[in-house]
Amino acid sequence: MNIFIFILNTPLYSQVQTDSLLWKVEKNGCYSVKSAYRVCVEDVVNNAHLRKPGYWSGIWRLKVPPRVKKLVWRVCRECFPTRVRLISRGVNCPSACVKCEDPHEDCYHIFFHCRTAIDVWNTANVWHLIAPSLSQFDNAPDIIFNLLQKLSASQMESIVTIMWSIWKSRNLKLWQQVSESSVTILERAKHLLEGWRKANHKQGLLGQVHSPTNSRPQTHDSQNTDNRYGNIRWRKPKSGRLKCNVDASFSTSSNKVGIGMCIRDSEGNHVRSKTMWFSPLCPVNIGEALGLYHATRWINELQLTNVDFEVDSKTIADYFNKARGDNTEFGSIMENTIQFCNIFLTNSHVEFTRRQANEVAHELAKAATLGPSFHIFDESPTCISDLIFNEMI
């Protein structure tokens, strides 16, 4: 019985004219090999024996070079090529430690038991942070996971980078017969981490430099500049153009989606506004898409041209300006709107703005669910009159 109710309650949108097959694993409904592989690995094949408990997210959050993360991950996955591990995989090699000739070279020994490693930890003045975990656990993965949960991010970033340098020193001893002091091992780790941090800091600074773009992204940049200085305001359209702000609200108590739209001229004067609602509730992206859909139709009915639409949903603005494949209802509604604008509103644009600069449409959308659907205002309604006045200044 529940499945029948579910089917009957499925909302149907008139804007979606054709049925299509959806790949429900992806948000856009489009099939991808990546998501299919994930489904097979997680749902179809029993991979419980491959899962290893542990604080894995703590490893990936560390701000260290990728090679260091990979080393720590392999140690915790117990697939690190120590001599004991190689022998267990059928490789014919000695089992003794390359550094100290201990008969059992595994990850625990290399990083936490070997005399060379302990000397490095003491030189780095972090042995007192590591030693308590050694009294609780006797294997490298559990020690690392325990340290990840106890120590700060900066402490762990230093420790795992030193682990990488210890392994590097072990390989230099094995393959090039180079013996290093604990100071040399520590300095290499410091140099790697500091150099990587400086390189990433420079990249971050370069990313803040604006490259030449077309006029539409420049509008977005100006909004971002306002955001950095905490001065986000609605902007009047250029002379000879109109601006239509659009927003949607979602009322769970009344099971309604409200849509508000307001047209203003280059002086900031209220030209006309409209509210409407529909039921039942729908996903946010679909509600926002329907808001833009109805706004474009309304503007065309009024026979207005040179209209700039503003929405506070970046998903809507990005899709409109850089249409991507989407097989869902959202994609169908957006494609319908894009095609309509390409035919009837060729001199109009859709731009993203922050919520603080879209308060008029937001207030209209909230008020929409309280009145009839639809309602057109030739004069500014009371719920937005103060906002209109303030944004004219």
mmCIF file of C-alpha atoms in Angstrom:
data_model
loop_
_atom_site.group_PDB
_atom_site.id
_atom_site.type_symbol
_atom_site.label_atom_id
_atom_site.label_comp_id
_atom_site.label_asym_id
_atom_site.label_seq_id
_atom_site.Cartn_x
_atom_site.Cartn_y
_atom_site.Cartn_z
ATOM 1 C CA MET A 1 0.000 0.000 0.000
ATOM 2 C CA ASN A 2 2.858 2.394 0.852
ATOM 3 C CA ILE A 3 4.301 2.138 -2.650
ATOM 4 C CA PHE A 4 0.954 3.187 -4.165
ATOM 5 C CA ILE A 5 0.812 6.252 -1.899
ATOM 6 C CA PHE A 6 4.394 7.079 -2.823
ATOM 7 C CA ILE A 7 3.581 6.899 -6.544
ATOM 8 C CA LEU A 8 0.405 8.977 -6.188
ATOM 9 C CA ASN A 9 2.281 11.639 -4.200
ATOM 10 C CA THR A 10 5.037 11.967 -6.791
ATOM 11 C CA PRO A 11 4.813 15.556 -8.108
ATOM 12 C CA LEU A 12 4.439 15.940 -11.873
ATOM 13 C CA TYR A 13 5.693 19.106 -13.534
ATOM 14 C CA SER A 14 4.099 20.385 -16.715
ATOM 15 C CA GLN A 15 7.485 21.730 -17.787
ATOM 16 C CA VAL A 16 8.788 18.151 -18.097
ATOM 17 C CA GLN A 17 7.387 16.964 -21.430
ATOM 18 C CA THR A 18 9.239 13.687 -21.971
ATOM 19 C CA ASP A 19 10.039 10.676 -19.838
ATOM 20 C CA SER A 20 13.673 9.713 -19.443
ATOM 21 C CA LEU A 21 15.736 7.060 -17.740
ATOM 22 C CA LEU A 22 17.536 8.329 -14.651
ATOM 23 C CA TRP A 23 20.688 7.021 -13.008
ATOM 24 C CA LYS A 24 19.634 7.723 -9.432
ATOM 25 C CA VAL A 25 23.150 7.406 -8.019
ATOM 26 C CA GLU A 26 24.147 10.712 -9.653
ATOM 27 C CA LYS A 27 22.425 14.007 -8.787
ATOM 28 C CA ASN A 28 22.102 14.907 -12.472
ATOM 29 C CA GLY A 29 20.618 11.508 -13.353
ATOM 30 C CA CYS A 30 23.396 10.808 -15.872
ATOM 31 C CA TYR A 31 25.252 7.503 -15.871
ATOM 32 C CA SER A 32 28.963 7.531 -15.089
ATOM 33 C CA VAL A 33 31.461 4.697 -14.860
ATOM 34 C CA LYS A 34 32.751 6.133 -11.576
ATOM 35 C CA SER A 35 29.373 5.928 -9.828
ATOM 36 C CA ALA A 36 28.654 2.502 -11.354
ATOM 37 C CA TYR A 37 31.938 1.220 -9.949
ATOM 38 C CA ARG A 38 31.021 2.656 -6.550
ATOM 39 C CA VAL A 39 27.643 0.898 -6.639
ATOM 40 C CA CYS A 40 29.270 -2.410 -7.546
ATOM 41 C CA VAL A 41 31.894 -2.118 -4.832
ATOM 42 C CA GLU A 42 29.564 -0.926 -2.076
ATOM 43 C CA ASP A 43 26.211 -2.559 -2.858
ATOM 44 C CA VAL A 44 26.593 -5.490 -5.248
ATOM 45 C CA VAL A 45 29.824 -7.097 -4.056
ATOM 46 C CA ASN A 46 30.287 -8.066 -0.413
ATOM 47 C CA ASN A 47 33.388 -6.079 0.496
ATOM 48 C CA ALA A 48 33.059 -6.240 4.270
ATOM 49 C CA HIS A 49 36.332 -8.149 4.463
ATOM 50 C CA LEU A 50 38.096 -5.234 2.728
ATOM 51 C CA ARG A 51 36.889 -2.585 5.141
ATOM 52 C CA LYS A 52 39.269 -1.633 7.913
ATOM 53 C CA PRO A 53 38.015 0.464 10.830
ATOM 54 C CA GLY A 54 39.973 3.571 11.671
ATOM 55 C CA TYR A 55 40.076 7.342 11.609
ATOM 56 C CA TRP A 56 40.659 7.554 7.849
ATOM 57 C CA SER A 57 39.273 11.053 7.430
ATOM 58 C CA GLY A 58 41.933 12.266 9.847
ATOM 59 C CA ILE A 59 44.621 11.157 7.396
ATOM 60 C CA TRP A 60 43.097 12.951 4.413
ATOM 61 C CA ARG A 61 42.573 16.165 6.393
ATOM 62 C CA LEU A 62 46.277 16.522 7.111
ATOM 63 C CA LYS A 63 47.895 19.372 5.193
ATOM 64 C CA VAL A 64 50.997 17.514 4.071
ATOM 65 C CA PRO A 65 52.456 16.525 0.677
ATOM 66 C CA PRO A 66 50.500 13.767 -1.122
ATOM 67 C CA ARG A 67 53.461 11.378 -0.891
ATOM 68 C CA VAL A 68 53.274 11.615 2.912
ATOM 69 C CA LYS A 69 49.518 10.928 2.985
ATOM 70 C CA LYS A 70 50.031 7.961 0.692
ATOM 71 C CA LEU A 71 52.711 6.535 2.975
ATOM 72 C CA VAL A 72 50.506 6.859 6.068
ATOM 73 C CA TRP A 73 47.517 5.367 4.232
ATOM 74 C CA ARG A 74 49.555 2.358 3.083
ATOM 75 C CA VAL A 75 50.883 1.802 6.587
ATOM 76 C CA CYS A 76 47.347 1.872 8.009
ATOM 77 C CA ARG A 77 46.047 -0.393 5.227
ATOM 78 C CA GLU A 78 48.863 -2.825 6.078
ATOM 79 C CA CYS A 79 50.104 -2.894 2.507
ATOM 80 C CA PHE A 80 53.435 -1.182 3.148
ATOM 81 C CA PRO A 81 56.474 -2.955 1.600
ATOM 82 C CA THR A 82 58.423 -3.780 4.742
ATOM 83 C CA ARG A 83 60.519 -6.935 4.636
ATOM 84 C CA VAL A 84 58.038 -8.871 6.780
ATOM 85 C CA ARG A 85 55.211 -7.832 4.446
ATOM 86 C CA LEU A 86 57.180 -8.753 1.323
ATOM 87 C CA ILE A 87 57.945 -12.209 2.721
ATOM 88 C CA SER A 88 54.231 -12.740 3.477
ATOM 89 C CA ARG A 89 53.557 -12.008 -0.219
ATOM 90 C CA GLY A 90 56.062 -14.594 -1.396
ATOM 91 C CA VAL A 91 59.078 -12.340 -1.973
ATOM 92 C CA ASN A 92 62.389 -13.994 -1.118
ATOM 93 C CA CYS A 93 64.273 -11.457 1.025
ATOM 94 C CA PRO A 94 65.802 -11.159 4.508
ATOM 95 C CA SER A 95 63.456 -10.261 7.367
ATOM 96 C CA ALA A 96 65.990 -8.270 9.390
ATOM 97 C CA CYS A 97 65.775 -4.492 9.794
ATOM 98 C CA VAL A 98 67.929 -2.621 7.299
ATOM 99 C CA LYS A 99 68.984 -0.138 9.988
ATOM 100 C CA CYS A 100 69.560 -2.152 13.148
ATOM 101 C CA GLU A 101 69.452 -5.825 12.069
ATOM 102 C CA ASP A 102 66.459 -6.549 14.296
ATOM 103 C CA PRO A 103 65.059 -9.877 13.018
ATOM 104 C CA HIS A 104 61.534 -8.535 12.445
ATOM 105 C CA GLU A 105 61.244 -5.466 10.163
ATOM 106 C CA ASP A 106 57.575 -4.466 10.095
ATOM 107 C CA CYS A 107 55.916 -1.019 10.240
ATOM 108 C CA TYR A 108 55.790 -1.016 14.018
ATOM 109 C CA HIS A 109 59.523 -1.655 14.219
ATOM 110 C CA ILE A 110 60.604 0.773 11.454
ATOM 111 C CA PHE A 111 58.687 3.779 12.781
ATOM 112 C CA PHE A 112 58.358 3.204 16.538
ATOM 113 C CA HIS A 113 60.776 0.541 17.778
ATOM 114 C CA CYS A 114 63.988 0.839 15.773
ATOM 115 C CA ARG A 115 66.757 2.713 17.586
ATOM 116 C CA THR A 116 67.174 5.059 14.588
ATOM 117 C CA ALA A 117 63.485 6.027 14.689
ATOM 118 C CA ILE A 118 63.515 6.622 18.446
ATOM 119 C CA ASP A 119 66.601 8.852 18.094
ATOM 120 C CA VAL A 120 64.795 10.906 15.434
ATOM 121 C CA TRP A 121 61.678 11.259 17.612
ATOM 122 C CA ASN A 122 63.820 12.385 20.545
ATOM 123 C CA THR A 123 65.715 14.855 18.362
ATOM 124 C CA ALA A 124 62.369 16.263 17.195
ATOM 125 C CA ASN A 125 61.222 16.423 20.842
ATOM 126 C CA VAL A 126 58.008 14.496 20.127
ATOM 127 C CA TRP A 127 58.820 11.084 21.603
ATOM 128 C CA HIS A 128 56.881 11.981 24.750
ATOM 129 C CA LEU A 129 53.795 12.439 22.538
ATOM 130 C CA ILE A 130 54.202 9.058 20.845
ATOM 131 C CA ALA A 131 55.336 6.819 23.717
ATOM 132 C CA PRO A 132 51.957 6.646 25.573
ATOM 133 C CA SER A 133 50.291 5.167 22.478
ATOM 134 C CA LEU A 134 52.963 2.462 22.278
ATOM 135 C CA SER A 135 51.970 1.241 25.729
ATOM 136 C CA GLN A 136 48.360 0.832 24.524
ATOM 137 C CA PHE A 137 48.861 -0.622 21.033
ATOM 138 C CA ASP A 138 51.355 -2.979 19.443
ATOM 139 C CA ASN A 139 50.770 -2.251 15.745
ATOM 140 C CA ALA A 140 51.450 0.811 13.598
ATOM 141 C CA PRO A 141 47.898 1.440 12.266
ATOM 142 C CA ASP A 142 46.325 1.605 15.738
ATOM 143 C CA ILE A 143 49.134 3.834 17.001
ATOM 144 C CA ILE A 144 48.674 6.261 14.103
ATOM 145 C CA PHE A 145 44.876 6.370 14.472
ATOM 146 C CA ASN A 146 45.262 6.978 18.201
ATOM 147 C CA LEU A 147 47.715 9.825 17.626
ATOM 148 C CA LEU A 148 45.399 11.363 15.017
ATOM 149 C CA GLN A 149 42.645 11.590 17.613
ATOM 150 C CA LYS A 150 44.844 12.856 20.465
ATOM 151 C CA LEU A 151 47.256 15.318 18.882
ATOM 152 C CA SER A 152 46.724 18.610 17.108
ATOM 153 C CA ALA A 153 46.802 18.849 13.318
ATOM 154 C CA SER A 154 50.168 20.644 13.291
ATOM 155 C CA GLN A 155 51.731 18.018 15.568
ATOM 156 C CA MET A 156 50.465 15.175 13.397
ATOM 157 C CA GLU A 157 51.621 16.889 10.217
ATOM 158 C CA SER A 158 55.145 17.016 11.629
ATOM 159 C CA ILE A 159 55.023 13.413 12.861
ATOM 160 C CA VAL A 160 53.808 11.857 9.601
ATOM 161 C CA THR A 161 56.332 13.878 7.579
ATOM 162 C CA ILE A 162 59.096 12.595 9.859
ATOM 163 C CA MET A 163 57.770 9.064 9.248
ATOM 164 C CA TRP A 164 58.212 9.660 5.526
ATOM 165 C CA SER A 165 61.797 10.846 6.118
ATOM 166 C CA ILE A 166 62.559 7.793 8.284
ATOM 167 C CA TRP A 167 61.386 5.533 5.452
ATOM 168 C CA LYS A 168 63.442 7.565 2.975
ATOM 169 C CA SER A 169 66.522 7.092 5.155
ATOM 170 C CA ARG A 170 65.863 3.345 5.370
ATOM 171 C CA ASN A 171 65.768 3.092 1.563
ATOM 172 C CA LEU A 172 68.952 5.152 1.168
ATOM 173 C CA LYS A 173 70.673 2.707 3.519
ATOM 174 C CA LEU A 174 69.323 -0.317 1.622
ATOM 175 C CA TRP A 175 69.966 0.781 -1.953
ATOM 176 C CA GLN A 176 72.819 3.304 -1.730
ATOM 177 C CA GLN A 177 74.520 2.291 1.536
ATOM 178 C CA VAL A 178 74.072 5.844 2.854
ATOM 179 C CA SER A 179 73.909 6.198 6.627
ATOM 180 C CA GLU A 180 72.199 9.309 7.976
ATOM 181 C CA SER A 181 72.112 10.922 11.391
ATOM 182 C CA SER A 182 68.872 11.663 13.195
ATOM 183 C CA VAL A 183 69.474 15.391 12.604
ATOM 184 C CA THR A 184 69.713 14.847 8.828
ATOM 185 C CA ILE A 185 66.508 12.802 8.812
ATOM 186 C CA LEU A 186 64.688 15.467 10.808
ATOM 187 C CA GLU A 187 65.976 18.350 8.655
ATOM 188 C CA ARG A 188 64.777 16.619 5.487
ATOM 189 C CA ALA A 189 61.289 16.286 6.963
ATOM 190 C CA LYS A 190 61.234 19.948 8.023
ATOM 191 C CA HIS A 191 62.463 21.087 4.603
ATOM 192 C CA LEU A 192 59.798 19.029 2.797
ATOM 193 C CA LEU A 193 56.913 20.264 4.951
ATOM 194 C CA GLU A 194 57.979 23.920 4.968
ATOM 195 C CA GLY A 195 58.623 23.934 1.213
ATOM 196 C CA TRP A 196 55.237 22.359 0.504
ATOM 197 C CA ARG A 197 53.460 24.888 2.728
ATOM 198 C CA LYS A 198 55.193 27.832 1.046
ATOM 199 C CA ALA A 199 54.332 26.516 -2.420
ATOM 200 C CA ASN A 200 50.666 26.112 -1.481
ATOM 201 C CA HIS A 201 50.578 29.568 0.092
ATOM 202 C CA LYS A 202 51.883 31.100 -3.149
ATOM 203 C CA GLN A 203 49.270 29.212 -5.178
ATOM 204 C CA GLY A 204 46.566 30.566 -2.872
ATOM 205 C CA LEU A 205 47.770 34.119 -3.439
ATOM 206 C CA LEU A 206 47.867 33.608 -7.204
ATOM 207 C CA GLY A 207 44.298 32.282 -7.130
ATOM 208 C CA GLN A 208 43.098 35.598 -5.687
ATOM 209 C CA VAL A 209 44.318 37.552 -8.728
ATOM 210 C CA HIS A 210 41.391 38.175 -11.106
ATOM 211 C CA SER A 211 41.972 37.097 -14.679
ATOM 212 C CA PRO A 212 40.300 38.886 -17.643
ATOM 213 C CA THR A 213 36.727 37.619 -18.024
ATOM 214 C CA ASN A 214 33.594 38.578 -19.855
ATOM 215 C CA SER A 215 31.063 40.993 -18.444
ATOM 216 C CA ARG A 216 28.851 38.425 -16.709
ATOM 217 C CA PRO A 217 31.491 36.892 -14.448
ATOM 218 C CA GLN A 218 32.721 40.422 -13.678
ATOM 219 C CA THR A 219 29.304 41.133 -12.194
ATOM 220 C CA HIS A 220 29.796 38.116 -9.944
ATOM 221 C CA ASP A 221 33.253 39.352 -8.958
ATOM 222 C CA SER A 222 31.870 42.722 -7.904
ATOM 223 C CA GLN A 223 29.379 40.949 -5.665
ATOM 224 C CA ASN A 224 32.198 38.890 -4.161
ATOM 225 C CA THR A 225 34.170 42.083 -3.511
ATOM 226 C CA ASP A 226 31.182 43.488 -1.637
ATOM 227 C CA ASN A 227 30.944 40.274 0.338
ATOM 228 C CA ARG A 228 34.546 40.528 1.529
ATOM 229 C CA TYR A 229 33.866 44.034 2.854
ATOM 230 C CA GLY A 230 30.483 43.161 4.359
ATOM 231 C CA ASN A 231 28.650 45.667 2.144
ATOM 232 C CA ILE A 232 26.304 43.511 0.088
ATOM 233 C CA ARG A 233 23.495 45.587 -1.410
ATOM 234 C CA TRP A 234 21.057 45.321 -4.270
ATOM 235 C CA ARG A 235 22.420 47.118 -7.333
ATOM 236 C CA LYS A 236 20.313 49.162 -9.709
ATOM 237 C CA PRO A 237 20.298 48.016 -13.346
ATOM 238 C CA LYS A 238 22.005 50.118 -15.991
ATOM 239 C CA SER A 239 20.086 52.957 -17.606
ATOM 240 C CA GLY A 240 17.496 51.650 -20.052
ATOM 241 C CA ARG A 241 17.346 48.210 -18.438
ATOM 242 C CA LEU A 242 15.098 46.558 -15.862
ATOM 243 C CA LYS A 243 15.992 44.096 -13.139
ATOM 244 C CA CYS A 244 13.779 41.227 -11.981
ATOM 245 C CA ASN A 245 14.763 39.580 -8.700
ATOM 246 C CA VAL A 246 13.398 36.075 -8.160
ATOM 247 C CA ASP A 247 13.342 33.777 -5.137
ATOM 248 C CA ALA A 248 11.520 30.741 -3.753
ATOM 249 C CA SER A 249 10.500 29.857 -0.198
ATOM 250 C CA PHE A 250 9.543 26.475 1.231
ATOM 251 C CA SER A 251 6.885 26.086 3.938
ATOM 252 C CA THR A 252 6.757 22.614 5.468
ATOM 253 C CA SER A 253 3.791 23.533 7.695
ATOM 254 C CA SER A 254 1.555 24.421 4.732
ATOM 255 C CA ASN A 255 3.258 22.050 2.262
ATOM 256 C CA LYS A 256 3.684 24.924 -0.202
ATOM 257 C CA VAL A 257 6.437 26.437 -2.304
ATOM 258 C CA GLY A 258 6.174 30.224 -2.589
ATOM 259 C CA ILE A 259 7.672 32.228 -5.445
ATOM 260 C CA GLY A 260 8.295 35.958 -5.397
ATOM 261 C CA MET A 261 9.470 38.207 -8.235
ATOM 262 C CA CYS A 262 9.936 41.955 -8.372
ATOM 263 C CA ILE A 263 10.733 44.230 -11.327
ATOM 264 C CA ARG A 264 12.565 47.523 -10.748
ATOM 265 C CA ASP A 265 13.926 50.181 -13.088
ATOM 266 C CA SER A 266 17.318 51.893 -13.272
ATOM 267 C CA GLU A 267 16.285 54.329 -10.517
ATOM 268 C CA GLY A 268 15.296 51.498 -8.189
ATOM 269 C CA ASN A 269 11.579 52.246 -8.527
ATOM 270 C CA HIS A 270 9.079 49.424 -8.135
ATOM 271 C CA VAL A 271 7.600 48.601 -11.562
ATOM 272 C CA ARG A 272 5.577 45.496 -10.788
ATOM 273 C CA SER A 273 5.795 42.425 -8.570
ATOM 274 C CA LYS A 274 4.141 39.039 -8.440
ATOM 275 C CA THR A 275 3.659 36.214 -5.949
ATOM 276 C CA MET A 276 2.460 32.670 -6.491
ATOM 277 C CA TRP A 277 2.601 29.319 -4.787
ATOM 278 C CA PHE A 278 2.143 25.659 -5.617
ATOM 279 C CA SER A 279 1.865 22.421 -3.680
ATOM 280 C CA PRO A 280 3.279 19.960 -2.677
ATOM 281 C CA LEU A 281 6.795 20.770 -1.551
ATOM 282 C CA CYS A 282 9.606 19.938 -3.935
ATOM 283 C CA PRO A 283 13.414 19.852 -3.751
ATOM 284 C CA VAL A 284 15.009 23.279 -3.337
ATOM 285 C CA ASN A 285 16.755 23.270 -6.711
ATOM 286 C CA ILE A 286 13.479 22.465 -8.506
ATOM 287 C CA GLY A 287 11.619 25.189 -6.592
ATOM 288 C CA GLU A 288 14.262 27.760 -7.524
ATOM 289 C CA ALA A 289 14.224 26.571 -11.153
ATOM 290 C CA LEU A 290 10.431 26.914 -11.309
ATOM 291 C CA GLY A 291 10.747 30.423 -9.897
ATOM 292 C CA LEU A 292 12.974 31.477 -12.789
ATOM 293 C CA TYR A 293 10.747 29.590 -15.253
ATOM 294 C CA HIS A 294 7.626 31.518 -14.185
ATOM 295 C CA ALA A 295 9.501 34.829 -14.005
ATOM 296 C CA THR A 296 10.676 34.570 -17.625
ATOM 297 C CA ARG A 297 7.131 33.764 -18.807
ATOM 298 C CA TRP A 298 5.727 36.691 -16.846
ATOM 299 C CA ILE A 299 8.277 39.123 -18.279
ATOM 300 C CA ASN A 300 7.400 37.932 -21.778
ATOM 301 C CA GLU A 301 3.662 38.349 -21.095
ATOM 302 C CA LEU A 302 4.359 41.952 -20.064
ATOM 303 C CA GLN A 303 6.257 42.393 -23.347
ATOM 304 C CA LEU A 304 9.297 43.737 -21.523
ATOM 305 C CA THR A 305 12.811 43.561 -22.953
ATOM 306 C CA ASN A 306 16.296 44.366 -21.669
ATOM 307 C CA VAL A 307 15.612 42.606 -18.367
ATOM 308 C CA ASP A 308 18.311 41.269 -16.053
ATOM 309 C CA PHE A 309 17.179 38.405 -13.800
ATOM 310 C CA GLU A 310 18.850 37.954 -10.412
ATOM 311 C CA VAL A 311 18.632 34.789 -8.295
ATOM 312 C CA ASP A 312 20.384 33.868 -5.063
ATOM 313 C CA SER A 313 20.861 30.252 -6.158
ATOM 314 C CA LYS A 314 24.288 29.771 -7.701
ATOM 315 C CA THR A 315 23.146 26.399 -9.024
ATOM 316 C CA ILE A 316 20.458 28.108 -11.128
ATOM 317 C CA ALA A 317 22.713 30.889 -12.427
ATOM 318 C CA ASP A 318 25.569 28.518 -13.248
ATOM 319 C CA TYR A 319 23.312 26.083 -15.088
ATOM 320 C CA PHE A 320 21.668 28.856 -17.101
ATOM 321 C CA ASN A 321 24.999 30.360 -18.158
ATOM 322 C CA LYS A 322 26.903 27.088 -18.592
ATOM 323 C CA ALA A 323 24.248 24.468 -19.306
ATOM 324 C CA ARG A 324 25.339 20.979 -18.292
ATOM 325 C CA GLY A 325 23.764 17.624 -18.984
ATOM 326 C CA ASP A 326 21.036 16.828 -16.472
ATOM 327 C CA ASN A 327 18.382 14.156 -17.017
ATOM 328 C CA THR A 328 16.333 15.025 -13.921
ATOM 329 C CA GLU A 329 13.244 17.229 -13.620
ATOM 330 C CA PHE A 330 15.558 20.071 -12.655
ATOM 331 C CA GLY A 331 17.467 19.750 -15.923
ATOM 332 C CA SER A 332 14.245 19.604 -17.967
ATOM 333 C CA ILE A 333 12.867 22.758 -16.324
ATOM 334 C CA MET A 334 16.136 24.646 -16.800
ATOM 335 C CA GLU A 335 16.483 23.570 -20.438
ATOM 336 C CA ASN A 336 12.900 24.698 -21.045
ATOM 337 C CA THR A 337 13.718 28.109 -19.550
ATOM 338 C CA ILE A 338 16.967 28.456 -21.507
ATOM 339 C CA GLN A 339 15.261 27.639 -24.815
ATOM 340 C CA PHE A 340 12.457 30.108 -24.047
ATOM 341 C CA CYS A 341 14.927 32.908 -23.294
ATOM 342 C CA ASN A 342 16.925 32.152 -26.439
ATOM 343 C CA ILE A 343 13.754 32.751 -28.478
ATOM 344 C CA PHE A 344 11.804 35.462 -26.634
ATOM 345 C CA LEU A 345 14.254 37.154 -24.241
ATOM 346 C CA THR A 346 17.464 37.296 -26.237
ATOM 347 C CA ASN A 347 18.653 40.504 -24.577
ATOM 348 C CA SER A 348 18.152 39.282 -21.019
ATOM 349 C CA HIS A 349 20.646 37.766 -18.592
ATOM 350 C CA VAL A 350 20.520 35.609 -15.480
ATOM 351 C CA GLU A 351 22.981 36.519 -12.742
ATOM 352 C CA PHE A 352 23.774 35.260 -9.265
ATOM 353 C CA THR A 353 23.527 37.571 -6.261
ATOM 354 C CA ARG A 354 23.873 37.027 -2.533
ATOM 355 C CA ARG A 355 20.813 36.513 -0.349
ATOM 356 C CA GLN A 356 21.428 39.886 1.333
ATOM 357 C CA ALA A 357 20.970 41.581 -2.060
ATOM 358 C CA ASN A 358 17.834 39.586 -2.853
ATOM 359 C CA GLU A 359 15.752 40.421 0.224
ATOM 360 C CA VAL A 360 12.849 41.919 -1.743
ATOM 361 C CA ALA A 361 12.213 38.719 -3.706
ATOM 362 C CA HIS A 362 12.796 36.652 -0.566
ATOM 363 C CA GLU A 363 10.137 38.551 1.410
ATOM 364 C CA LEU A 364 7.688 38.240 -1.485
ATOM 365 C CA ALA A 365 8.326 34.495 -1.683
ATOM 366 C CA LYS A 366 7.610 34.094 2.042
ATOM 367 C CA ALA A 367 4.414 36.137 1.762
ATOM 368 C CA ALA A 368 3.314 34.196 -1.331
ATOM 369 C CA THR A 369 2.109 31.149 0.624
ATOM 370 C CA LEU A 370 -0.229 33.319 2.739
ATOM 371 C CA GLY A 371 -2.321 34.688 -0.120
ATOM 372 C CA PRO A 372 -3.985 33.502 -3.308
ATOM 373 C CA SER A 373 -1.926 32.045 -6.109
ATOM 374 C CA PHE A 374 -1.222 34.149 -8.035
ATOM 375 C CA HIS A 375 -1.221 37.854 -7.075
ATOM 376 C CA ILE A 376 0.149 40.791 -9.109
ATOM 377 C CA PHE A 377 1.053 44.111 -7.459
ATOM 378 C CA ASP A 378 1.144 47.315 -9.487
ATOM 379 C CA GLU A 379 2.118 49.222 -6.350
ATOM 380 C CA SER A 380 4.795 48.114 -3.931
ATOM 381 C CA PRO A 381 3.202 45.766 -1.322
ATOM 382 C CA THR A 382 3.710 46.644 2.332
ATOM 383 C CA CYS A 383 5.970 43.650 3.006
ATOM 384 C CA ILE A 384 8.682 45.091 0.738
ATOM 385 C CA SER A 385 7.978 48.844 0.634
ATOM 386 C CA ASP A 386 10.652 49.710 3.217
ATOM 387 C CA LEU A 387 13.209 47.508 1.468
ATOM 388 C CA ILE A 388 12.432 49.123 -1.890
ATOM 389 C CA PHE A 389 12.850 52.602 -0.392
ATOM 390 C CA ASN A 390 16.140 51.761 1.361
ATOM 391 C CA GLU A 391 17.624 50.196 -1.770
ATOM 392 C CA MET A 392 16.740 53.246 -3.868
ATOM 393 C CA ILE A 393 19.116 55.385 -1.798
#
